[in-house]
Structures are given as structure tokens and as C-alpha cells.
């Protein structure tokens, strides 16, 4: 998953990630736990996550 | 008559519920898989965190939002908090931070921190400004000119940082005084039982009960109009017709979805004005602890912190917002526009503040959430809101980019919705 410049760091993606694979501090960042399932894409309110 | 609502945030759902009560056939389209926008719960490790708001309604059960919810027939319990706010000051007079201890005073007693002469001035201004509201410059300018003391700036920044996510220097003085007036009239904050989602669910119930429908994961990509009059929207390349369109996504995004040759000049002018609106930015830090960090449901204002403006612990009102035996505490800090590009430093300063504010207490940071630009604290900084109308007939904008005057956050959303409905239903 790639996070683009739209990300404001609201953390919504992290709370919906089933694997706790997103770390948020001002911006979202996927950790090595990410399996690219893409669930987070739909929950991002600013279209900041790309597959 | 058919109404389409773009976005199921608080403003969208308040409008949808009201219109469905008035006999409109209502259809709501929401881009995300969940409803509620920035005012709903997100379950996280057993806690009810939120998409935005701090589970607080600024004027509690007697404010504009509570009144509108009652009018609509939405079944929400809003519990007024006592004390509504407490101010943390350094233990020793003259200290300018909390590192050598602190004490808490009731919000009503903020006057005691002024010099004698300023206390007298305050009594005078409390009366005279209610009669003649100042209307030039910022709230901070007014304070410096009339009650010039370090404390004035600190308490104003802390209060407006908490309530509006703005520095007092960014609050127009007229709006600042209107907010104080509304505090006198409606009283302090309250917590909706079940958190923000309690309000959202109750509104959805009304819409559904009235036969309306709400579609999630459905993005509106275009607003259709003919001869300057709204006719429908485009969702997944499908046309949906309507007599009335309510947009809950703010003026700038609404303007971007318009395309009507017959109203081109007006739309261009509208787009340019909308583009100038500045959304307010902020950071929310969610903490958890076994023992309460605050111990009551009111706001803890922190005028001597570097960044944190205020903190609440909603589990003292509604324990179901955290797993049994745990507390949920949320700190809010305003982020000045010039600091949006240095968010990590802003967050670090906020975390340092919390270490000092809760020194000697044990807690864990659950999540740090920041808000700006396209997903802000408010789509337009308080006091700069545009009205609900647009250059397209039958298209209205609601939500926190079109708040009513003097309305703090969701109170402003409710006032704006009321204004729009009055125009629509007249
Ligand atoms: C950190 C923080 C703390 C806050 N604390 C408080 C508080 O304690 N008390 C308080 O009163 N207020 C608080 N607020 C403010 C409050 O949350 C907001 O003012 C309010 O939720 C805004 O509601 P809205 O209806 O304007 O918009 P939104 O909630 O933004 O709703 C708009 C909806 O439209 C959807 N949408 C966007 N584009 C499209 C499209 N093209 N098609 C379909 N749908 C679309 C979005 O996904 C969203 O769901 C806080 C805000 C933040 C960020």
C-alpha cells in the first residue's frame, strides 16, 4: 500500500486494519505486518491510500 | 418531492431526518463504508475512539443541537457535565509551566487569576460588551487592548483552542463574543450516551423510519443542474434525479462538482470565494489508563501547556466507551496553519505536555490522530463561514463549512442546518 500526500494522519485506516499493520504519527505508514489486503483504502476519508 | 443528501456526516443526517419528517423522499449517498463522517465512533482495541469529535456536545442537553434533535424526534440522551470545565494552573504563582506541580480551579473562577484592576475592568466589559458587541479585529487583539495580562492570552488560547481549534488571534472578535453570549444562554457541554455514534444512530433511525434510504460506499462525483437549477447527482455513472440537493461536504468540494454553462460566471465567483476558506487543524491524542487521569467528565483546560489546550475523560460519564476497568482520555490541541507542515514536532510537544500534566500517573497512548485540509476539525474556521446557499438553485451546503453564527462545532452545524431548512421549507 502506498500513502500519498492527501494523508492528514487521522488514523482511520489504522483502526480498521485487522492486522494492526498501520502506524500513524502525522501520516500513516504501513509496517511489515501489512499483507496488502487493501481494506484500508475504502476507509480513508481523503483518498490517500493507493493499492 | 425528492431530496438527495451528499454525505452522511452530522450535517447531512440532521438535514435528511428533518426533511424526511417534512414529507420529502430522502436518499443519502455516503462515500465511506461507514456513516457519521467526523462524528461517529470507531471501535479500537475495545475502546470507542472517534472519527473526529471528542464525544462532546458544546452546550449539552440545552443547546441548539439538542433542541434540533428533539424537534426531529431523534432519541438521544445527552448528559450535562458538572463541573463543565476546570482549569489547571501551576501550583506556585509566577510559574509558567506545570513542572513544579499544579492545582485545578473551576472554570467560573478564571477571574481570580486577574489583577485587581483587570477584575474590575472585566466586570465592566462583561456588561458593556453584551450591549455593544465589539466587531473589529481578532479576539486576541481585543484582549491586548482592553485586559492586557499574560493570563488573558493563555486562557483565551486554551478555551478557543479546545472549542474551535483556533488561536485567539485567529478568532474574529465578533464571533468570540457571540460564543461567550451563547455560553451564558445555553450553558456548558454534555456527552451523548454511546458517544458520537449515539447521535448518528438516532438520526439514521428517523430517516429509515420515514422510508428514506442511506447508501454507504457510494460516492457522488457530479452535481447535475439545468439552467442554474439543481436536478440530481451522479453516483457510479448513474444519474439520480432530485428536486433538492443538500451537500454535507463543504463549499470548496461542492463547487468542484458543479458544471453548468448557464451559470458559469456565478459558479466561478463561488469557487473562488470557497477556495479562500481556511479549515481549522488540530491533533487529538487518545490515552487509556486503569485509574482515572482527570476523575470527572468536564473539560480540563491546560493554559500553561505548550500545545495541549484541553483534555476530557468521557468514561467518567459513559463507561461503555472503554473496556471494563479502563478509562478513555482524549487531549486536543490546535495546530496553527503555519505549523501544519511540522506536525510531528507538534505531536511531540503535545506528548511532552501530557507527561507533565499527568506526571506521576500511569497511562498508555492509544492513538494519535491529526486533522487538517480535506479532513479538518472544521471545514471553515469559526467566524468565516459562508451561508448555506450556492449559485445553483435548490442546492444547499450544510455542515461545519456553513455553520450558524456563534455556534461552536456541532452547535454551529445544527444552527446552519436550521438556517438552510428555514429557507427550503418557507
Ligand atoms: C479532532 C476533532 C475533535 C472534535 N471535537 C468535537 C467535539 O468534541 N464536539 C463537537 O461539537 N465537535 C467536535 N469536532 C467537530 C465535529 O466533529 C465536526 O464539526 C462535524 O463532525 C462535522 O460534520 P459535517 O456534517 O460538517 O461533515 P463530515 O463529518 O465531514 O461529513 C461529511 C461526509 O461526507 C462524505 N463525503 C465526502 N465526499 C463525498 C462524496 N463525494 N460523495 C458522498 N459522500 C461524501 C464524507 O465521507 C463524510 O462522511 C471535532 C473535530 C475533530 C476533527
XYZ file of C-alpha atoms and ligand atoms in Angstrom:
530
model
C 0.000 0.000 0.000
C 1.235 3.488 -0.829
C 0.220 6.561 1.132
C 0.046 9.769 -0.902
C 0.221 13.450 0.090
C -3.507 13.644 0.810
C -2.925 11.844 4.127
C -3.616 14.117 7.124
C -2.870 11.471 9.780
C -6.432 10.941 11.081
C -5.693 7.283 11.820
C -8.990 5.991 10.471
C -7.149 3.403 8.350
C -5.216 2.104 11.356
C -8.369 1.430 13.354
C -9.927 -0.615 10.550
C -6.780 -2.616 9.781
C -7.366 -6.143 11.004
C -3.641 -6.827 11.419
C -2.664 -3.660 13.273
C -0.272 -3.076 10.430
C -0.587 0.724 10.137
C 1.382 3.124 12.296
C 0.142 6.719 12.376
C 2.145 9.695 13.508
C 1.187 12.771 11.486
C 0.959 10.422 8.477
C 0.013 6.777 8.032
C 2.750 4.239 7.362
C 2.332 0.533 6.695
C 4.548 -1.757 8.771
C 5.976 -5.122 7.706
C 2.786 -6.753 9.037
C 0.837 -5.346 6.041
C -0.360 -8.070 3.646
C -1.710 -5.595 1.054
C -5.325 -6.679 1.628
C -6.465 -3.174 0.724
C -9.274 -2.867 3.302
C -7.858 0.479 4.453
C -8.340 2.058 1.018
C -12.115 2.250 1.411
C -11.979 3.741 4.908
C -9.631 6.611 4.080
C -11.669 9.834 4.024
C -9.187 11.677 1.808
C -8.282 9.008 -0.785
C -4.699 8.872 0.461
C -4.099 5.121 0.126
C -3.314 3.530 -3.192
C -3.007 -0.180 -3.911
C -40.592 15.997 -3.567
C -37.273 14.199 -3.592
C -34.136 15.285 -1.715
C -30.664 13.879 -2.199
C -28.073 14.376 0.522
C -24.366 14.181 -0.299
C -22.516 12.797 2.731
C -23.834 11.180 5.908
C -21.967 13.386 8.363
C -23.860 15.075 11.163
C -24.997 17.975 8.964
C -26.182 15.609 6.233
C -28.109 13.347 8.587
C -29.704 16.241 10.509
C -30.945 17.576 7.171
C -32.047 14.153 5.950
C -34.002 13.429 9.131
C -35.683 16.864 9.174
C -36.629 16.734 5.505
C -37.978 13.197 5.812
C -40.149 14.445 8.686
C -41.441 17.203 6.409
C -42.579 14.733 3.793
C -39.580 14.663 1.471
C -38.487 11.403 -0.046
C -34.869 11.287 1.128
C -31.860 9.470 -0.264
C -28.383 9.834 1.284
C -25.148 8.943 -0.536
C -22.020 8.411 1.564
C -18.580 7.789 0.095
C -17.183 5.801 3.038
C -18.335 2.351 4.200
C -19.479 3.956 7.480
C -21.931 6.743 8.317
C -21.343 9.739 10.562
C -18.352 11.464 8.958
C -16.200 13.072 11.645
C -18.806 12.489 14.332
C -19.002 8.766 14.973
C -17.301 6.032 16.958
C -14.559 3.758 15.750
C -14.056 0.636 17.804
C -10.357 0.123 18.500
C -8.986 -2.499 20.879
C -12.253 -2.418 22.822
C -12.373 1.408 23.041
C -14.876 3.638 21.284
C -12.492 6.132 19.722
C -13.943 8.545 17.213
C -13.513 9.588 13.612
C -13.125 13.189 14.809
C -15.055 14.679 17.709
C -14.197 14.197 21.368
C -17.642 12.742 22.193
C -18.733 16.153 23.428
C -21.645 18.444 22.597
C -20.584 22.016 23.419
C -23.872 23.187 25.014
C -25.079 19.792 26.233
C -28.787 18.982 26.571
C -29.953 22.616 26.233
C -28.034 23.811 23.173
C -29.026 24.237 19.510
C -28.079 20.649 18.552
C -30.046 19.123 21.445
C -33.046 21.293 20.516
C -32.897 20.282 16.874
C -32.547 16.590 17.796
C -35.631 16.902 19.960
C -37.573 18.663 17.211
C -36.594 15.884 14.820
C -37.622 13.203 17.298
C -34.172 11.623 17.478
C -33.819 9.618 20.632
C -30.504 10.654 22.200
C -29.594 11.094 25.824
C -27.182 13.960 26.388
C -25.766 14.175 29.889
C -24.681 17.566 31.204
C -21.331 17.532 32.856
C -20.563 19.001 36.250
C -18.164 20.668 36.641
C -18.327 21.597 32.965
C -14.719 22.766 32.939
C -11.762 23.026 35.251
C -8.562 24.992 34.649
C -5.168 23.596 35.569
C -2.716 26.247 36.761
C 0.822 25.919 38.168
C 0.866 25.386 41.929
C 3.158 28.343 42.563
C 2.159 31.813 41.422
C 4.609 33.106 38.842
C 5.458 29.678 37.400
C 4.736 29.363 33.704
C 4.508 25.568 33.369
C 3.399 22.511 35.298
C 6.822 21.043 36.094
C 6.691 22.054 39.779
C 3.155 20.881 40.429
C -0.306 22.204 39.674
C -3.716 22.942 41.102
C -7.143 22.924 39.457
C -9.654 25.773 39.686
C -13.269 25.808 38.495
C -13.824 27.482 35.115
C -16.105 30.078 36.737
C -13.155 31.144 38.886
C -10.935 32.110 35.950
C -11.486 35.722 37.075
C -9.488 35.153 40.249
C -6.329 34.942 38.155
C -6.591 38.559 37.007
C -5.054 41.537 38.757
C -7.495 43.563 40.861
C -7.747 46.335 38.288
C -8.350 43.832 35.485
C -11.026 42.121 37.541
C -12.846 45.429 37.785
C -12.400 46.006 34.058
C -13.777 42.515 33.424
C -16.979 43.296 35.316
C -17.367 46.462 33.265
C -16.703 44.730 29.924
C -18.888 41.735 30.815
C -21.827 44.151 30.857
C -20.858 46.658 28.177
C -19.832 44.090 25.540
C -23.190 42.300 25.845
C -24.900 45.538 24.853
C -22.389 46.566 22.202
C -20.505 43.644 20.749
C -17.042 44.600 19.508
C -16.670 43.876 15.807
C -13.201 44.742 14.600
C -10.030 42.636 14.634
C -9.405 39.378 16.445
C -10.360 38.267 19.938
C -6.671 38.385 20.891
C -6.373 41.986 19.634
C -9.335 42.960 21.756
C -7.828 41.302 24.850
C -4.459 43.007 24.424
C -6.156 46.360 24.046
C -8.571 46.008 26.961
C -7.325 43.460 29.515
C -3.628 43.179 28.831
C -2.266 40.397 31.032
C -0.451 37.129 30.303
C -3.410 35.235 31.789
C -5.887 36.756 29.306
C -3.976 35.351 26.351
C -3.402 31.995 27.977
C -6.998 31.339 28.931
C -8.327 32.676 25.605
C -5.944 30.446 23.612
C -6.754 27.435 25.744
C -10.526 27.935 25.511
C -10.667 28.696 21.782
C -8.038 26.023 21.063
C -10.271 23.473 22.750
C -13.592 24.760 21.450
C -12.702 25.833 17.889
C -9.174 24.539 17.306
C -8.080 28.122 16.708
C -5.700 30.523 18.445
C -7.483 33.562 19.898
C -5.569 35.600 17.303
C -7.452 33.695 14.570
C -10.931 34.156 16.059
C -12.777 37.255 14.784
C -13.724 39.262 17.889
C -17.413 39.331 16.923
C -17.550 35.532 16.718
C -15.650 35.240 20.027
C -18.186 37.381 21.853
C -21.130 35.640 20.186
C -19.730 32.347 21.510
C -19.428 33.772 25.031
C -23.017 35.032 24.750
C -24.183 31.532 23.741
C -22.305 30.044 26.710
C -24.298 32.350 29.020
C -27.528 31.383 27.281
C -27.162 27.631 26.715
C -24.651 26.545 29.359
C -21.706 24.196 29.132
C -21.050 20.873 27.490
C -22.568 17.426 27.632
C -21.759 13.910 26.472
C -24.134 11.898 24.258
C -24.597 8.437 25.747
C -22.956 5.915 23.457
C -20.617 8.660 22.219
C -20.971 10.466 18.890
C -22.471 7.336 17.337
C -25.413 7.618 19.743
C -26.461 10.762 17.849
C -25.765 9.335 14.386
C -27.704 6.105 15.034
C -30.704 8.032 16.362
C -30.796 10.187 13.206
C -30.464 7.163 10.918
C -33.427 5.612 12.768
C -35.580 8.640 11.938
C -34.583 8.628 8.253
C -35.246 4.898 7.898
C -38.488 5.085 9.874
C -39.711 7.714 7.420
C -38.892 5.475 4.464
C -35.656 7.232 3.480
C -32.587 5.347 2.332
C -28.877 5.684 3.064
C -26.245 4.205 0.762
C -22.688 3.774 2.033
C -19.677 3.243 -0.252
C -21.457 5.464 -2.772
C -19.528 8.498 -3.923
C -21.224 11.402 -5.642
C -18.979 12.545 -8.494
C -21.044 15.295 -10.053
C -23.911 17.616 -9.224
C -26.277 17.910 -12.169
C -28.114 21.099 -12.933
C -30.082 22.661 -15.707
C -30.372 26.394 -16.291
C -28.907 27.130 -12.857
C -31.285 24.771 -11.037
C -30.158 21.520 -9.370
C -31.625 18.393 -10.946
C -29.698 15.468 -9.458
C -26.360 13.800 -8.872
C -24.099 11.264 -10.495
C -23.143 8.152 -8.480
C -21.146 5.373 -10.163
C -22.027 6.965 -13.512
C -25.720 6.600 -12.700
C -27.987 9.632 -12.708
C -30.202 10.147 -9.667
C -32.803 12.850 -10.016
C -33.937 15.143 -7.223
C -35.769 18.425 -6.597
C -33.434 19.398 -3.787
C -29.786 18.643 -3.096
C -28.052 19.101 0.247
C -24.286 18.861 0.280
C -22.519 17.999 3.537
C -19.033 18.134 2.058
C -18.279 21.844 2.383
C -18.315 24.646 -0.172
C -14.977 24.014 -1.949
C -15.704 20.336 -2.751
C -19.285 21.199 -3.686
C -18.061 23.902 -6.078
C -15.721 21.399 -7.735
C -18.672 19.170 -8.647
C -20.609 21.874 -10.460
C -20.688 22.232 -14.198
C -23.390 24.439 -15.649
C -22.685 26.673 -18.641
C -25.701 28.856 -17.955
C -24.370 29.834 -14.506
C -20.661 29.837 -15.334
C -19.821 33.320 -14.003
C -21.626 32.761 -10.713
C -20.022 29.317 -10.277
C -16.554 30.735 -10.952
C -17.113 33.503 -8.433
C -18.444 30.983 -5.887
C -15.447 28.642 -6.441
C -13.018 31.487 -5.860
C -14.660 32.527 -2.602
C -14.908 28.902 -1.433
C -11.228 28.293 -2.166
C -10.264 31.033 0.272
C -11.881 29.314 3.270
C -9.313 28.038 5.762
C -10.139 24.794 7.565
C -9.085 24.619 11.224
C -6.472 21.990 12.080
C -5.810 20.007 15.233
C -4.328 16.952 16.898
C -6.175 14.552 19.178
C -4.187 12.221 21.430
C -6.149 9.263 22.826
C -4.928 7.832 26.124
C -6.001 4.986 28.337
C -5.383 4.262 31.992
C -6.647 1.974 34.737
C -7.095 4.759 37.260
C -8.796 7.963 36.125
C -6.395 10.679 34.959
C -8.926 13.500 35.457
C -11.635 11.929 37.612
C -14.639 13.879 36.293
C -16.372 14.294 32.936
C -15.689 18.010 32.479
C -13.000 19.541 30.306
C -9.606 20.077 31.839
C -8.275 23.259 30.248
C -4.487 23.496 30.251
C -3.468 27.119 29.571
C 0.109 26.531 30.750
C 0.859 23.624 28.415
C 2.960 24.177 25.288
C 0.391 22.796 22.866
C -2.411 20.836 24.551
C -5.446 23.116 25.000
C -7.759 20.813 26.881
C -8.463 17.196 27.821
C -11.557 15.170 28.673
C -12.196 11.763 30.167
C -15.563 10.684 28.833
C -15.565 7.333 30.599
C -16.469 9.221 33.784
C -19.852 9.869 32.099
C -20.229 6.817 29.868
C -18.026 3.904 30.995
C -19.127 1.866 27.952
C -16.729 3.904 25.803
C -13.848 1.789 27.132
C -13.403 -1.858 28.146
C -14.384 -2.617 31.761
C -11.905 -1.154 34.238
C -10.303 1.156 31.675
C -10.580 4.884 31.052
C -10.544 6.777 27.770
C -8.948 10.220 27.930
C -8.603 12.497 24.899
C -6.390 15.564 24.596
C -6.944 18.184 21.924
C -4.501 20.735 20.574
C -4.999 23.332 17.893
C -2.429 23.323 15.105
C -1.674 26.776 13.772
C -1.737 26.971 9.971
C 1.971 27.762 9.827
C 2.733 24.539 11.732
C 0.739 22.087 9.613
C 3.929 21.136 7.781
C 5.643 20.343 11.092
C 3.026 18.016 12.519
C 5.475 15.531 14.005
C 7.042 18.258 16.147
C 3.586 19.481 17.153
C 2.644 15.965 18.237
C 5.907 15.562 20.195
C 5.195 18.789 22.060
C 1.683 17.580 22.850
C 3.005 14.268 24.177
C 5.547 16.137 26.348
C 2.741 18.309 27.708
C 0.779 15.230 28.709
C 3.787 13.794 30.545
C 3.890 16.957 32.653
C 0.134 17.354 33.059
C -0.215 13.748 34.223
C 3.192 13.403 35.853
C 3.320 10.502 38.293
C 0.266 8.857 36.663
C 0.326 5.767 34.527
C -1.229 5.810 31.092
C -0.738 4.493 27.598
C -1.091 6.317 24.268
C -3.728 4.503 22.185
C -3.659 6.566 19.015
C -2.575 9.989 17.788
C -4.963 11.475 15.215
C -4.326 14.655 13.276
C -6.765 16.669 11.176
C -6.283 19.332 8.513
C -7.087 20.281 4.898
C -9.549 17.756 3.399
C -10.409 16.155 6.785
C -10.087 19.025 9.250
C -11.501 19.950 12.657
C -13.819 22.442 10.909
C -14.099 22.978 7.167
C -14.109 26.700 7.729
C -12.531 28.401 10.712
C -15.275 29.716 13.016
C -16.411 33.209 12.143
C -15.536 32.879 8.468
C -18.338 30.533 7.422
C -20.243 31.065 4.190
C -24.011 30.800 4.240
C -25.859 27.658 3.118
C -26.889 28.882 -0.311
C -24.973 28.301 -3.560
C -25.282 29.849 -7.030
C -27.329 26.814 -8.051
C -30.999 26.970 -7.091
C -32.097 24.004 -4.975
C -28.517 23.220 -3.889
C -27.576 23.963 -0.291
C -24.405 23.335 1.715
C -24.599 22.301 5.381
C -22.052 21.085 7.919
C -19.068 22.726 9.553
C -18.207 24.688 6.430
C -21.538 26.506 6.737
C -22.051 26.931 10.473
C -24.506 29.342 12.056
C -23.173 32.418 13.867
C -21.558 31.846 17.266
C -22.126 28.105 17.059
C -19.257 26.078 18.485
C -18.572 22.987 16.331
C -21.661 20.735 16.151
C -23.809 23.515 17.635
C -22.775 25.578 14.612
C -23.606 22.634 12.336
C -27.092 22.449 13.905
C -27.639 26.221 13.575
C -26.537 26.094 9.933
C -28.917 23.207 9.175
C -31.761 25.153 10.810
C -30.983 28.200 8.654
C -30.946 26.071 5.497
C -34.212 24.318 6.374
C -35.919 27.589 7.087
C -35.020 28.776 3.611
C -36.047 25.481 1.994
C -39.329 24.938 3.801
C -40.592 28.549 3.761
C -10.194 16.155 16.444
C -11.586 16.697 16.387
C -12.258 16.929 17.569
C -13.536 17.444 17.539
N -14.232 17.549 18.717
C -15.504 17.960 18.707
C -16.286 17.907 19.892
O -15.868 17.376 20.926
N -17.521 18.441 19.875
C -18.022 18.979 18.725
O -19.127 19.503 18.790
N -17.353 18.945 17.559
C -16.107 18.439 17.526
N -15.414 18.372 16.344
C -16.038 18.883 15.111
C -17.073 17.932 14.536
O -16.577 16.624 14.553
C -17.378 18.351 13.094
O -17.674 19.717 13.070
C -18.576 17.605 12.496
O -18.472 16.236 12.705
C -18.671 17.934 11.023
O -19.787 17.333 10.433
P -20.176 17.626 8.922
O -21.545 17.142 8.734
O -19.880 19.033 8.606
O -19.155 16.859 7.981
P -18.447 15.432 7.917
O -18.476 14.751 9.211
O -17.135 15.649 7.287
O -19.357 14.592 6.912
C -19.247 14.667 5.536
C -19.452 13.285 4.943
O -19.484 13.376 3.531
C -18.803 12.282 2.976
N -18.404 12.623 1.610
C -17.369 13.391 1.205
N -17.344 13.496 -0.126
C -18.374 12.767 -0.587
C -18.895 12.499 -1.899
N -18.323 12.999 -2.989
N -19.979 11.705 -2.017
C -20.584 11.182 -0.912
N -20.146 11.420 0.353
C -19.055 12.208 0.501
C -17.645 12.065 3.923
O -17.119 10.758 3.811
C -18.319 12.324 5.277
O -18.832 11.141 5.827
C -14.146 17.797 16.320
C -13.479 17.540 15.129
C -12.220 16.963 15.156
C -11.556 16.631 13.865
